[in-house]
Coordinates of C-alpha atoms (C1' of nucleotides) in Angstrom, one line a residue:
Chain B
X1 CA 100.6 98.2 85.6
X2 CA 102.8 100.5 87.6
X3 CA 100.9 103.8 85.9
X4 CA 97.3 103.0 86.9
X5 CA 98.4 102.3 90.8
X6 CA 98.5 106.7 90.2
X7 CA 94.9 106.2 90.2
X8 CA 92.8 106.0 93.2
X9 CA 90.8 102.8 92.7
X10 CA 90.0 103.0 96.2
X11 CA 89.1 104.9 98.8
X12 CA 91.9 104.3 101.8
X13 CA 89.8 105.0 104.7
X14 CA 87.6 101.8 103.1
X15 CA 88.1 98.3 102.9
X16 CA 90.4 98.6 100.2
X17 CA 91.3 94.8 99.0
X18 CA 87.4 93.8 99.2
X19 CA 88.0 90.9 101.2
X20 CA 86.5 89.7 104.3
X21 CA 87.3 88.1 107.0
X22 CA 87.6 87.5 110.9
X23 CA 87.0 91.2 113.4
X24 CA 88.8 90.8 116.2
X25 CA 88.7 93.5 118.9
X26 CA 91.4 94.5 121.1
X27 CA 91.6 96.5 124.8
X28 CA 93.7 99.6 125.2
X29 CA 96.9 98.5 125.3
X30 CA 96.5 95.0 123.9
X31 CA 99.0 92.6 122.2
X32 CA 97.8 92.3 118.4
X33 CA 101.0 90.5 117.7
X34 CA 104.3 90.9 118.9
X35 CA 107.7 90.6 117.7
X36 CA 108.8 87.2 116.3
X37 CA 105.4 85.8 116.0
X38 CA 104.7 83.9 112.7
X39 CA 103.6 86.5 110.1
X40 CA 100.8 84.3 109.3
X41 CA 97.7 87.7 109.2
X42 CA 97.4 90.7 107.6
X43 CA 95.7 93.0 109.8
X44 CA 93.2 96.1 109.2
X45 CA 92.2 99.1 111.8
X46 CA 88.3 98.5 111.4
X47 CA 88.1 101.1 114.1
X48 CA 90.1 102.6 116.8
X49 CA 94.1 102.6 117.0
X50 CA 97.1 101.2 117.0
X51 CA 100.6 101.3 117.3
X52 CA 103.7 99.2 115.7
X53 CA 106.9 99.4 117.5
X54 CA 110.2 97.4 118.1
X55 CA 112.0 97.6 121.9
X56 CA 116.1 97.3 122.1
X57 CA 116.8 95.4 125.0
X58 CA 117.7 97.6 127.6
X59 CA 114.3 98.9 126.9
X60 CA 114.4 101.8 124.3
X61 CA 111.2 101.7 122.7
X62 CA 110.9 103.2 118.9
X63 CA 107.0 103.3 117.7
X64 CA 107.4 102.8 113.5
X65 CA 103.5 104.0 112.7
X66 CA 101.0 104.2 113.7
X67 CA 97.8 103.4 112.4
X68 CA 93.6 104.2 111.7
X69 CA 90.7 103.6 110.5
X70 CA 91.3 102.0 107.1
X71 CA 95.6 101.3 107.8
X72 CA 96.7 97.4 107.3
X73 CA 99.5 97.0 109.2
X74 CA 101.3 93.6 109.7
X75 CA 103.1 92.8 106.4
X76 CA 105.7 91.1 106.5
X77 CA 108.8 90.2 103.9
X78 CA 110.1 87.6 106.3
X79 CA 108.2 84.9 108.1
X80 CA 107.9 86.6 111.6
X81 CA 106.9 89.5 113.1
X82 CA 109.8 92.4 113.5
X83 CA 107.6 94.7 114.8
X84 CA 104.9 94.8 118.1
X85 CA 101.6 95.6 116.9
X86 CA 99.3 97.3 120.2
X87 CA 96.0 98.5 120.6
X88 CA 96.7 102.3 122.0
X89 CA 92.8 102.7 122.1
X90 CA 89.7 99.6 122.7
X91 CA 90.4 98.8 118.4
X92 CA 88.7 96.7 116.4
X93 CA 90.9 95.2 113.6
X94 CA 90.8 92.8 110.9
X95 CA 92.7 90.1 109.8
X96 CA 93.6 88.9 106.9
X97 CA 94.9 85.4 106.3
X98 CA 98.2 85.7 103.9
X99 CA 97.3 83.1 101.9
X100 CA 93.8 84.5 101.1
X101 CA 95.4 87.8 100.4
X102 CA 97.9 86.0 98.0
X103 CA 95.5 83.9 96.6
X104 CA 93.3 87.4 95.6
X105 CA 96.1 89.4 94.8
X106 CA 96.8 86.6 92.5
X107 CA 93.1 86.5 91.0
X108 CA 92.5 90.7 91.1
X109 CA 95.1 92.8 89.4
X110 CA 93.5 95.3 91.1
X111 CA 94.1 94.0 94.1
X112 CA 97.8 93.4 93.6
X113 CA 98.3 97.4 92.4
X114 CA 96.5 98.7 95.8
X115 CA 98.5 96.1 98.2
X116 CA 101.4 97.1 96.2
X117 CA 101.1 101.0 96.5
X118 CA 99.9 101.2 99.8
X119 CA 103.4 99.4 100.5
X120 CA 104.8 101.7 98.6
X121 CA 103.2 104.7 100.1
X122 CA 104.2 102.7 103.5
X123 CA 108.1 103.3 102.1
X124 CA 107.2 107.2 101.8
X125 CA 105.8 107.6 105.2
X126 CA 109.1 105.9 107.0
X127 CA 111.4 108.0 104.6
X128 CA 109.6 111.2 106.1
X129 CA 110.0 110.0 109.9
X130 CA 113.7 109.4 109.0
X131 CA 113.8 112.7 107.7
X132 CA 112.2 113.7 110.9
X133 CA 114.1 112.0 112.7
X134 CA 117.8 112.6 111.8
X135 CA 117.2 116.0 111.2
X136 CA 114.1 117.7 113.0
X137 CA 114.7 119.7 115.8
X138 CA 112.0 119.0 119.5
X139 CA 109.6 121.5 118.1
X140 CA 109.8 120.6 114.9
X141 CA 108.7 116.9 115.6
X142 CA 105.7 117.9 117.3
X143 CA 104.4 119.9 115.2
X144 CA 105.1 117.0 112.3
X145 CA 103.0 115.1 114.5
X146 CA 99.9 117.0 115.3
X147 CA 100.0 117.7 111.2
X148 CA 99.9 114.5 110.5
X149 CA 97.1 113.7 113.0
X150 CA 95.6 116.6 111.6
X151 CA 95.6 115.3 108.3
X152 CA 95.0 111.4 108.6
X153 CA 91.9 111.7 111.1
X154 CA 90.0 114.4 109.4
X155 CA 88.4 117.0 112.1
X156 CA 90.3 120.2 110.3
X157 CA 92.0 121.4 113.6
X158 CA 90.2 119.7 115.9
X159 CA 92.7 116.9 117.3
X160 CA 91.8 113.5 119.6
X161 CA 94.4 112.4 120.5
X162 CA 94.5 108.4 120.4
X163 CA 98.1 107.8 122.1
X164 CA 99.9 108.7 125.9
X165 CA 102.7 111.8 125.5
X166 CA 104.9 108.4 126.1
X167 CA 103.6 107.3 122.6
X168 CA 104.2 110.7 121.0
X169 CA 107.7 110.3 122.7
X170 CA 108.8 107.2 121.4
X171 CA 107.7 107.7 117.3
X172 CA 109.1 111.6 117.8
X173 CA 112.3 110.0 119.5
X174 CA 112.6 112.0 122.4
X175 CA 111.9 112.2 126.3
X176 CA 108.1 112.3 128.0
X177 CA 109.1 115.7 129.3
X178 CA 110.4 117.6 126.1
X179 CA 107.4 116.8 124.4
X180 CA 105.2 118.1 127.1
X181 CA 107.3 121.2 127.1
X182 CA 107.0 121.3 124.0
X183 CA 103.6 120.9 123.6
X184 CA 102.8 123.5 126.8
X185 CA 105.2 125.9 125.0
X186 CA 103.5 126.0 121.3
X187 CA 99.8 127.0 123.8
X188 CA 102.0 129.6 125.2
X189 CA 102.4 131.1 121.1
X190 CA 99.2 130.6 120.7
X191 CA 99.4 128.3 118.0
X192 CA 97.5 125.4 119.6
X193 CA 95.2 125.0 122.4
X194 CA 95.3 121.9 124.7
X195 CA 92.1 121.3 126.3
X196 CA 92.3 118.2 127.8
X197 CA 95.1 116.0 127.8
X198 CA 94.0 113.9 125.1
X199 CA 92.7 117.2 122.8
X200 CA 94.3 119.5 121.3
X201 CA 93.8 122.0 119.0
X202 CA 95.7 123.7 116.0
X203 CA 94.1 127.2 116.3
X204 CA 97.4 128.4 113.4
X205 CA 97.7 125.9 110.4
X206 CA 99.5 128.5 108.5
X207 CA 102.1 129.2 111.5
X208 CA 101.8 125.8 112.2
X209 CA 103.1 124.0 108.3
X210 CA 105.5 127.0 108.7
X211 CA 107.7 125.6 112.5
X212 CA 106.6 122.1 110.8
X213 CA 109.6 123.3 107.8
Chain L
X1 CA 101.2 84.9 95.8
X2 CA 103.0 86.1 98.6
X3 CA 104.3 82.9 100.2
X4 CA 106.2 82.6 97.2
X5 CA 107.8 86.2 97.8
X6 CA 109.6 84.5 100.9
X7 CA 111.9 82.2 98.3
X8 CA 114.1 84.4 97.2
X9 CA 114.2 82.9 93.1
X10 CA 116.3 86.1 92.1
X11 CA 119.6 87.2 93.5
X12 CA 119.2 90.7 94.4
X13 CA 123.1 91.6 92.9
X14 CA 122.5 90.5 89.8
X15 CA 119.8 92.1 87.7
X16 CA 116.7 91.0 89.5
X17 CA 114.0 92.1 86.4
X18 CA 115.7 90.3 83.5
X19 CA 114.8 93.5 82.1
X20 CA 117.5 95.1 79.3
X21 CA 117.4 98.7 79.8
X22 CA 120.1 101.7 78.7
X23 CA 123.2 102.2 80.8
X24 CA 124.6 105.4 82.3
X25 CA 127.5 106.8 83.0
X26 CA 128.1 109.2 86.4
X27 CA 130.8 110.8 87.4
X28 CA 131.5 110.9 91.7
X29 CA 128.7 113.3 93.1
X30 CA 126.5 113.6 90.3
X31 CA 122.9 113.9 90.4
X32 CA 121.3 111.0 88.8
X33 CA 117.9 112.9 89.4
X34 CA 116.7 115.6 91.3
X35 CA 113.7 115.9 94.0
X36 CA 110.7 117.1 92.0
X37 CA 111.8 115.6 89.0
X38 CA 109.1 113.7 86.8
X39 CA 109.6 109.5 87.7
X40 CA 109.2 108.3 84.4
X41 CA 112.4 105.2 85.3
X42 CA 113.2 102.8 87.7
X43 CA 117.1 102.6 88.4
X44 CA 119.3 100.2 88.9
X45 CA 122.8 100.4 90.7
X46 CA 125.0 97.8 88.1
X47 CA 128.5 99.5 89.4
X48 CA 129.7 102.0 91.9
X49 CA 127.3 103.6 94.5
X50 CA 124.6 106.1 94.9
X51 CA 122.9 108.1 98.0
X52 CA 119.5 109.6 97.8
X53 CA 118.7 112.4 100.3
X54 CA 116.5 114.8 100.7
X55 CA 117.3 118.3 102.3
X56 CA 115.1 120.9 103.9
X57 CA 114.9 124.8 102.7
X58 CA 117.6 125.2 105.1
X59 CA 120.2 123.4 104.1
X60 CA 119.8 120.4 106.7
X61 CA 120.3 117.0 104.7
X62 CA 119.3 113.6 105.1
X63 CA 120.7 110.5 103.3
X64 CA 117.7 107.9 103.5
X65 CA 119.6 104.9 101.8
X66 CA 123.4 104.1 99.8
X67 CA 122.7 102.0 97.6
X68 CA 125.1 99.3 95.6
X69 CA 125.8 97.1 92.6
X70 CA 122.5 95.3 92.3
X71 CA 120.5 97.8 94.7
X72 CA 117.5 99.5 92.6
X73 CA 115.7 102.7 93.2
X74 CA 113.8 105.6 92.3
X75 CA 110.8 103.8 92.7
X76 CA 107.3 106.1 93.9
X77 CA 104.2 106.7 95.2
X78 CA 103.3 109.5 92.8
X79 CA 104.4 111.3 89.5
X80 CA 107.5 113.1 91.0
X81 CA 111.0 112.2 92.5
X82 CA 110.9 113.1 96.3
X83 CA 114.6 112.2 97.4
X84 CA 117.8 113.5 95.2
X85 CA 120.1 110.5 93.5
X86 CA 124.0 111.3 93.0
X87 CA 126.5 109.3 92.9
X88 CA 128.7 108.4 95.2
X89 CA 131.5 107.1 93.5
X90 CA 132.0 106.5 89.3
X91 CA 129.2 105.2 88.5
X92 CA 126.9 103.0 86.0
X93 CA 123.2 103.0 86.0
X94 CA 120.9 100.8 84.2
X95 CA 117.0 102.7 83.7
X96 CA 113.6 100.9 83.5
X97 CA 111.4 103.1 82.0
X98 CA 108.4 102.8 84.2
X99 CA 105.6 101.7 81.3
X100 CA 108.2 98.2 80.9
X101 CA 108.8 97.8 84.1
X102 CA 105.0 97.7 84.0
X103 CA 104.0 95.6 81.3
X104 CA 107.0 93.0 82.8
X105 CA 105.6 92.4 86.0
X106 CA 101.6 92.3 84.3
X107 CA 103.0 89.7 82.3
X108 CA 105.4 87.8 85.0
X109 CA 104.1 87.5 88.6
X110 CA 107.5 86.5 89.3
X111 CA 109.0 89.9 88.2
X112 CA 106.0 91.5 89.9
X113 CA 106.7 89.5 93.0
X114 CA 110.0 90.7 93.3
X115 CA 109.2 93.9 93.2
X116 CA 106.9 93.5 95.8
X117 CA 109.7 92.2 97.8
X118 CA 112.5 94.4 97.1
X119 CA 109.8 97.0 98.0
X120 CA 109.0 95.5 101.2
X121 CA 112.6 95.2 102.3
X122 CA 113.4 98.1 101.7
X123 CA 110.7 99.2 103.6
X124 CA 111.7 97.3 107.0
X125 CA 115.4 98.8 105.9
X126 CA 113.9 102.0 106.6
X127 CA 112.0 101.0 109.5
X128 CA 115.8 100.2 110.6
X129 CA 116.9 103.5 110.1
X130 CA 114.2 105.0 112.2
X131 CA 114.8 102.9 115.2
X132 CA 118.8 103.8 114.6
X133 CA 117.5 107.8 114.3
X134 CA 115.0 107.7 116.9
X135 CA 116.6 106.0 120.1
X136 CA 120.5 104.8 119.4
X137 CA 123.5 106.9 120.4
X138 CA 126.2 108.6 118.1
X139 CA 128.3 105.3 118.8
X140 CA 125.6 102.5 118.1
X141 CA 124.6 104.5 115.4
X142 CA 127.9 104.3 113.6
X143 CA 128.5 100.7 114.7
X144 CA 125.3 99.7 112.5
X145 CA 126.8 101.6 109.8
X146 CA 130.0 99.7 109.3
X147 CA 128.5 96.5 110.1
X148 CA 126.0 97.4 107.6
X149 CA 128.5 98.1 104.9
X150 CA 129.7 95.0 106.1
X151 CA 127.6 93.0 104.8
X152 CA 126.4 94.9 101.8
X153 CA 129.5 94.9 99.8
X154 CA 131.0 90.9 102.0
X155 CA 134.3 91.7 101.9
X156 CA 134.5 90.8 105.1
X157 CA 136.3 92.7 107.8
X158 CA 137.7 94.7 105.2
X159 CA 135.8 97.8 104.5
X160 CA 136.4 99.9 100.9
X161 CA 134.0 103.2 102.2
X162 CA 132.4 105.1 99.0
X163 CA 130.9 107.7 101.3
X164 CA 132.8 110.6 102.6
X165 CA 132.6 111.7 106.5
X166 CA 129.2 114.2 105.8
X167 CA 127.4 111.1 103.4
X168 CA 128.1 109.0 106.3
X169 CA 126.9 112.2 109.4
X170 CA 123.7 112.7 107.5
X171 CA 123.4 109.1 106.7
X172 CA 123.7 108.5 110.9
X173 CA 121.5 111.9 111.8
X174 CA 124.9 113.2 113.9
X175 CA 127.8 116.0 112.0
X176 CA 130.9 115.3 110.3
X177 CA 132.8 116.0 113.9
X178 CA 130.9 113.3 116.3
X179 CA 131.3 110.4 113.1
X180 CA 135.2 111.5 112.8
X181 CA 135.4 111.6 116.6
X182 CA 133.4 108.0 117.7
X183 CA 135.6 106.4 114.0
X184 CA 138.4 107.5 116.5
X185 CA 137.8 106.7 119.6
X186 CA 136.3 102.8 118.1
X187 CA 140.3 103.0 117.0
X188 CA 141.3 103.8 120.6
X189 CA 139.5 101.2 121.8
X190 CA 141.0 98.9 119.1
X191 CA 137.6 97.6 118.3
X192 CA 138.2 98.9 114.1
X193 CA 141.4 100.2 112.7
X194 CA 141.5 103.2 109.7
X195 CA 144.3 102.8 107.7
X196 CA 143.3 105.4 105.2
X197 CA 140.1 107.7 105.3
X198 CA 137.9 105.4 102.8
X199 CA 139.5 102.1 104.5
X200 CA 138.0 100.4 107.1
X201 CA 139.2 97.4 108.8
X202 CA 136.8 95.6 111.6
X203 CA 139.2 94.0 113.9
X204 CA 136.5 92.5 116.0
X205 CA 133.1 92.3 114.8
X206 CA 131.9 90.1 117.3
X207 CA 132.8 93.2 119.9
X208 CA 131.1 95.4 117.5
X209 CA 127.2 93.7 117.1
X210 CA 127.4 94.0 120.9
X211 CA 128.1 98.0 120.8
X212 CA 125.5 98.0 117.9
X213 CA 122.9 96.9 119.8
Chain O
dC1 C1' 87.4 111.6 148.9
dG2 C1' 91.7 109.2 149.1
dT3 C1' 95.0 106.8 145.4
dG4 C1' 97.4 106.0 141.4
dA5 C1' 98.7 106.6 136.8
dG6 C1' 99.4 110.0 133.4
dT7 C1' 101.7 114.8 133.1
dT8 C1' 103.7 118.9 134.2
dT9 C1' 107.0 121.5 135.9
dG10 C1' 111.6 122.6 137.6
dA11 C1' 116.9 122.2 138.3
dA12 C1' 121.2 120.1 137.3
dG13 C1' 124.0 117.6 133.8
dG14 C1' 125.4 115.0 129.5
dG15 C1' 125.7 114.4 124.8
dA16 C1' 126.4 115.8 120.8
dA17 C1' 126.5 119.9 117.7
dT18 C1' 128.8 124.6 117.4
dC19 C1' 132.8 126.8 116.6
dA20 C1' 137.9 127.4 115.4
dA21 C1' 142.2 125.4 114.5
dG22 C1' 145.4 122.7 112.5
dA23 C1' 146.7 118.2 109.6
dC24 C1' 146.6 115.3 105.7
dT25 C1' 145.3 113.8 100.9
dA26 C1' 144.6 113.7 96.7
dG27 C1' 144.7 117.0 92.4
dT28 C1' 146.3 120.6 89.4
dG29 C1' 150.3 123.0 87.7
dG30 C1' 155.1 124.4 87.1
Chain H
dC1 C1' 158.8 114.9 90.2
dC2 C1' 157.9 118.1 93.9
dA3 C1' 155.9 122.4 95.3
dC4 C1' 151.3 124.5 95.8
dT5 C1' 146.3 124.2 96.6
dA6 C1' 141.6 123.3 97.9
dG7 C1' 139.6 120.5 99.8
dT8 C1' 138.2 117.0 103.5
dC9 C1' 139.6 115.3 107.8
dT10 C1' 141.0 115.1 113.0
dT11 C1' 140.9 117.4 117.4
dG12 C1' 140.3 120.8 120.7
dA13 C1' 137.1 123.8 123.3
dT14 C1' 132.5 125.8 124.7
dT15 C1' 128.1 125.9 123.8
dC16 C1' 123.4 124.5 123.9
dC17 C1' 119.6 121.2 122.9
dC18 C1' 117.8 117.8 125.2
dT19 C1' 118.2 114.0 129.0
dT20 C1' 117.8 112.9 133.3
dC21 C1' 116.1 113.7 137.8
dA22 C1' 113.3 114.9 141.2
dA23 C1' 108.9 116.6 142.8
dA24 C1' 104.5 118.8 142.3
dC25 C1' 100.1 118.4 139.8
dT26 C1' 96.2 116.5 137.3
dC27 C1' 92.2 113.7 136.9
dA28 C1' 90.1 109.4 136.8
dC29 C1' 88.4 106.6 139.9
dG30 C1' 86.8 103.7 142.8

DNA sequence: CGTGAGTTTGAAGGGAATCAAGACTAGTGG
DNA sequence: CCACTAGTCTTGATTCCCTTCAAACTCACG
């Protein structure tokens, strides 16, 4: 049952579970759910982009993950959401009641496998994040994010950045000023171009991969 | 199927899957498997303690997780191990062939559920780790680790620290000097005592939880 | 064209890293 | 049993990367 997990019997960018559920639109910066809410649903991004984050009492914020079309989020081990989910752009999400997903997973082994696989992949992404935050420099982190975004949104070297500089900083464990300075420096070095704030071009992929570590 | 996941129908400190498998002893600092090895087995700590870590080309190391009796580790989404696992103390681990676990999960729904639940919990632990590395100070990180160890090894305020200062540093995203200085300072503040290097007493649990954030 | 949020840039400061000894501890062998 | 030794840990001095504080700039939007 685990071995089949290794085969991609579904395309993660399309509905992976073959279920239907109500779709909800969220405006930019609107909350999908908050830390502490009852976790009755699992969500899938249909279009747009979502950030999941946690905030310490004194306001320090850490973004766990960015979610794009096809990604799912909101699955918890306990009864409550441990993170807050917010739309970064105008976004449509599909809501799947936990009970419905459970039934489906129970009836259809390939759904259970897909769900499990997605969770393990999420764990591995989180471990990459840990390595980055624990041991990489500001420059390595910023480059790493750019490469990750390019790989996931699949526009080649052309990046439409859906998040603010503050979001980038809170994902990378840096300040907004450091992110901005680092991007400026990368542009000066000729490895990226920043035609507009929300549009970044990766000029030299090879050099970037080297910088990312 | 997901809802039952919330109930603990097994004690994680004991064999959670009810399988048997060969047990292997590893001496201190011995490798259980290495990054890049084929991932044919999942492992469970029977006694002792294990660290899983990743290393950048230039030698920077980040420890993902410490594993103690009952914990499982080594499950991957792909064919290869992405981390290296090493015994921190003399350790016994049970090896379960991936195929055996797959069959078991396919036949026994409660095994599949347990496996899934453990994975989600691992993901949440990793997210806690991300928050710590991204947004917490050296002191908050050290205190957080001490509390986590106390909670998991369950000796009350008495901690038998199985890892070296270097391991602590590589888990916390700090240097060995900073870890040492921070522990010394915590002792000076009276919230912990350090009778020996590998033995730490948490004197003031309330103050510590406050310091951890 | 004015307004303001978001971003960039500059200057100064600080927390952790680095560099460098020194102290302790656990093995080792006499 | 105890010197000897290597590895680990602690402590001190200095450096540096990133943060903080501050201000100017950009651009979308009324």
